Coordinates of N, CA and C in Angstrom, one line a residue:
X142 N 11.7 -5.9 26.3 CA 11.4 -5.8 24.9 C 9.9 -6.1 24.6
X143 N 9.2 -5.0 24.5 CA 7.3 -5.2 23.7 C 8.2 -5.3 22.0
X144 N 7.3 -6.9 22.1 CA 7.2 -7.7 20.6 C 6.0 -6.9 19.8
X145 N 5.8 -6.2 18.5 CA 4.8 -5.7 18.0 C 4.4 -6.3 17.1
X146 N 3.5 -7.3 17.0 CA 2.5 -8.0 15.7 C 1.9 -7.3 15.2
X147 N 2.0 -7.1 13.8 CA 0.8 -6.4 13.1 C 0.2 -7.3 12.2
X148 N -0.5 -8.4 12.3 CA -1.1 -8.8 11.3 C -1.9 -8.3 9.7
X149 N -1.6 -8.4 9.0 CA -2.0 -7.6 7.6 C -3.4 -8.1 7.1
X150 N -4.2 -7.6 7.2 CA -5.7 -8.2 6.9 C -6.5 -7.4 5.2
X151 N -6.0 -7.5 4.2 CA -6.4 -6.7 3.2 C -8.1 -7.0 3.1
X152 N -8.6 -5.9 2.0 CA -10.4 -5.5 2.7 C -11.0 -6.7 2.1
X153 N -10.4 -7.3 1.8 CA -11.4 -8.7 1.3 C -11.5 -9.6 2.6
X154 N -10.1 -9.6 3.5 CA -10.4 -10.5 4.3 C -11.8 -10.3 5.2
X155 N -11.7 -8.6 6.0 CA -12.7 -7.5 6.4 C -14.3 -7.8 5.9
X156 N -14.1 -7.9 4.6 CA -15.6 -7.5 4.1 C -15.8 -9.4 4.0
X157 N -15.3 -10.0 4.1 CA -15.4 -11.8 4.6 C -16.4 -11.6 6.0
X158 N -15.8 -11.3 7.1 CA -15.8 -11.2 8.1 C -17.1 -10.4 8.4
X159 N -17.0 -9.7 7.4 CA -18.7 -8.7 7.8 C -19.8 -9.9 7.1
X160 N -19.3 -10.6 6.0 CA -20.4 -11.7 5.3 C -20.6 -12.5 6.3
X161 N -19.6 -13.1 7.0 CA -20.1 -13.9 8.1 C -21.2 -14.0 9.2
X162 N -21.5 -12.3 9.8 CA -22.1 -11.7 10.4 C -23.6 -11.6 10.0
X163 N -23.6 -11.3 8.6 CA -24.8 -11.1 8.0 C -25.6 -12.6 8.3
X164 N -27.3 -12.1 8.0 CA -28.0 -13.0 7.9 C -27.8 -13.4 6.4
X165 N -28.8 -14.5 5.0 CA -28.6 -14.9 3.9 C -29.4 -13.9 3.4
X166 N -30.5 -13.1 4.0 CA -31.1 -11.9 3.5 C -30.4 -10.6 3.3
X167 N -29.7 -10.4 4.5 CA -28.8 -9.4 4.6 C -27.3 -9.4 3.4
X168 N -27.4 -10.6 3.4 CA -25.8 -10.9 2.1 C -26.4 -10.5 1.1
X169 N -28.1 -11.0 0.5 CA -28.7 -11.1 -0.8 C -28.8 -9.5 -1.0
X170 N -29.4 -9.0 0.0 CA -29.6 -7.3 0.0 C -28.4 -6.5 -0.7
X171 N -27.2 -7.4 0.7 CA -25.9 -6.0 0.4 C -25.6 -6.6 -1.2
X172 N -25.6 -7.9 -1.7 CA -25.6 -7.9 -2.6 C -26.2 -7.3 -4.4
X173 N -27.4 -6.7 -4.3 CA -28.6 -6.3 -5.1 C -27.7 -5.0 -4.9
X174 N -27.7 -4.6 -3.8 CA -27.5 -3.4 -4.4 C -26.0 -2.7 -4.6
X175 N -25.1 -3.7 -4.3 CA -23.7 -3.5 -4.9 C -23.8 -3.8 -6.1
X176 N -24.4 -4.8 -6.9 CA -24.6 -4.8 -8.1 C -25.5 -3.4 -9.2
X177 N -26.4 -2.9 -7.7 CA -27.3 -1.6 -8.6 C -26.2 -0.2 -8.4
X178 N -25.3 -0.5 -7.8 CA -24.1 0.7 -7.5 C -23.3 0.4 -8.7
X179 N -22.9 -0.6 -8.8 CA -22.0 -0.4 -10.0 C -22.7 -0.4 -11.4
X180 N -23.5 -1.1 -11.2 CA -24.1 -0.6 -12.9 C -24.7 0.4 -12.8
X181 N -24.7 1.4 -12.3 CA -24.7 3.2 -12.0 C -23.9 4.0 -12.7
X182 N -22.5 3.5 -11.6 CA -21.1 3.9 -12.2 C -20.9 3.6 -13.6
X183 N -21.0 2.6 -14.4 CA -20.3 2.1 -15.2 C -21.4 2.8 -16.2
X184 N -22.8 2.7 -16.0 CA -23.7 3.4 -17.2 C -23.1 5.1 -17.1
X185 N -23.0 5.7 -16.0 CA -22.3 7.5 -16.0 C -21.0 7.5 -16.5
X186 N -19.9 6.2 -16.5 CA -18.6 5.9 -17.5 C -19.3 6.5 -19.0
X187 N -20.0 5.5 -18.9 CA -20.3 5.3 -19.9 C -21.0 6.5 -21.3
X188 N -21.8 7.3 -20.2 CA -22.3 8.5 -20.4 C -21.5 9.8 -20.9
X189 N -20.8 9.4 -19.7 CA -19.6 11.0 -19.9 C -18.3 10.2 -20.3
X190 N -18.1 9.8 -21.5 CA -17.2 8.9 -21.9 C -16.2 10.0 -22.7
X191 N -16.2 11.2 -22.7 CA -15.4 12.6 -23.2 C -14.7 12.9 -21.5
X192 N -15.2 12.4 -20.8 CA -14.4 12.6 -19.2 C -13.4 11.1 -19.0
X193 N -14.4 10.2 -19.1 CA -13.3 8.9 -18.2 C -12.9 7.9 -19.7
X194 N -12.7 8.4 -20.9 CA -12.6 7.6 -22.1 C -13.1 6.3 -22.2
X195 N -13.0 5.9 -23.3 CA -13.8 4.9 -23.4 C -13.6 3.7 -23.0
X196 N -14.2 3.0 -22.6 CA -14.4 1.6 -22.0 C -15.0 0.4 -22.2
X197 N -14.6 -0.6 -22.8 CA -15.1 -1.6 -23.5 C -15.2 -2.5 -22.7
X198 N -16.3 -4.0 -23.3 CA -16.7 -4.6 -22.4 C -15.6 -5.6 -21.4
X199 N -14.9 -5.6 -22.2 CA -13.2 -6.4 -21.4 C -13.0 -5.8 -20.3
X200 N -13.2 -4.0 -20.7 CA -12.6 -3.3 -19.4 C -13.6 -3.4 -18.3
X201 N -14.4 -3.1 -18.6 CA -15.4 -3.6 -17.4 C -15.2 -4.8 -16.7
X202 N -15.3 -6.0 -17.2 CA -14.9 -7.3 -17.0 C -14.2 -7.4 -15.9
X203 N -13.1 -6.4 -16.3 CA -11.2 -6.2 -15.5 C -11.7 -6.1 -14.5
X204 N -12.8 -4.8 -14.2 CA -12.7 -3.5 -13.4 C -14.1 -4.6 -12.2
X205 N -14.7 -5.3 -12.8 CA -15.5 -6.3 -12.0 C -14.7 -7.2 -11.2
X206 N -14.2 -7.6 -11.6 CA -12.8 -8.7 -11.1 C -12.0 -7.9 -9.9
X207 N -12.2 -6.8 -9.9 CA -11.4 -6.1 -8.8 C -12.5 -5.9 -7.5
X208 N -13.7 -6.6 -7.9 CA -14.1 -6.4 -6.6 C -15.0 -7.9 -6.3
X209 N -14.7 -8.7 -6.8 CA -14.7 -9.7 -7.2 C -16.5 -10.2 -7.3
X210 N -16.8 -9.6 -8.3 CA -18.1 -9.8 -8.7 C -17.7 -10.7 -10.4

C-alpha cells in the first residue's frame, strides 16, 4: 500500500516562501512595483468604468485585502 500525502499549500503560503528568499531590497522592489501594478489596474477600472462598473473606495479596499496589501 503507497500512502499519498498531498499537503495543501495555498499562494500565500508560496509567495511567503519566495519572501524569505529575497534580499530587504529585493522584498522593497517586488513590493514598489506591486503596488505600481495595481494602481494601474484600478486607475484603467476606473477609466473604462462603462466596462467593469463602478467601483468605490470600499470596493477597492475589499479587492486590496485580497492580496493582502
Amino acid at each position: 500500500d503507497e500512502k499519498f500525502s498531498f499537503k495543501y499549500s495555498p499562494g500565500k503560503l508560496r509567495g511567503n516562501q519566495y519572501k524569505s528568499m529575497m534580499t530587504k531590497e529585493e522584498l522593497e522592489e517586488e513590493q514598489r512595483v506591486q503596488r505600481e501594478q495595481l494602481a494601474a489596474i484600478f486607475r484603467l477600472m476606473r477609466e473604462k468604468s462603462d466596462t467593469f462598473g463602478e467601483m468605490s473606495e470600499g470596493d477597492m479596499k475589499e479587492q486590496l485585502r485580497l492580496y493582502d496589501i
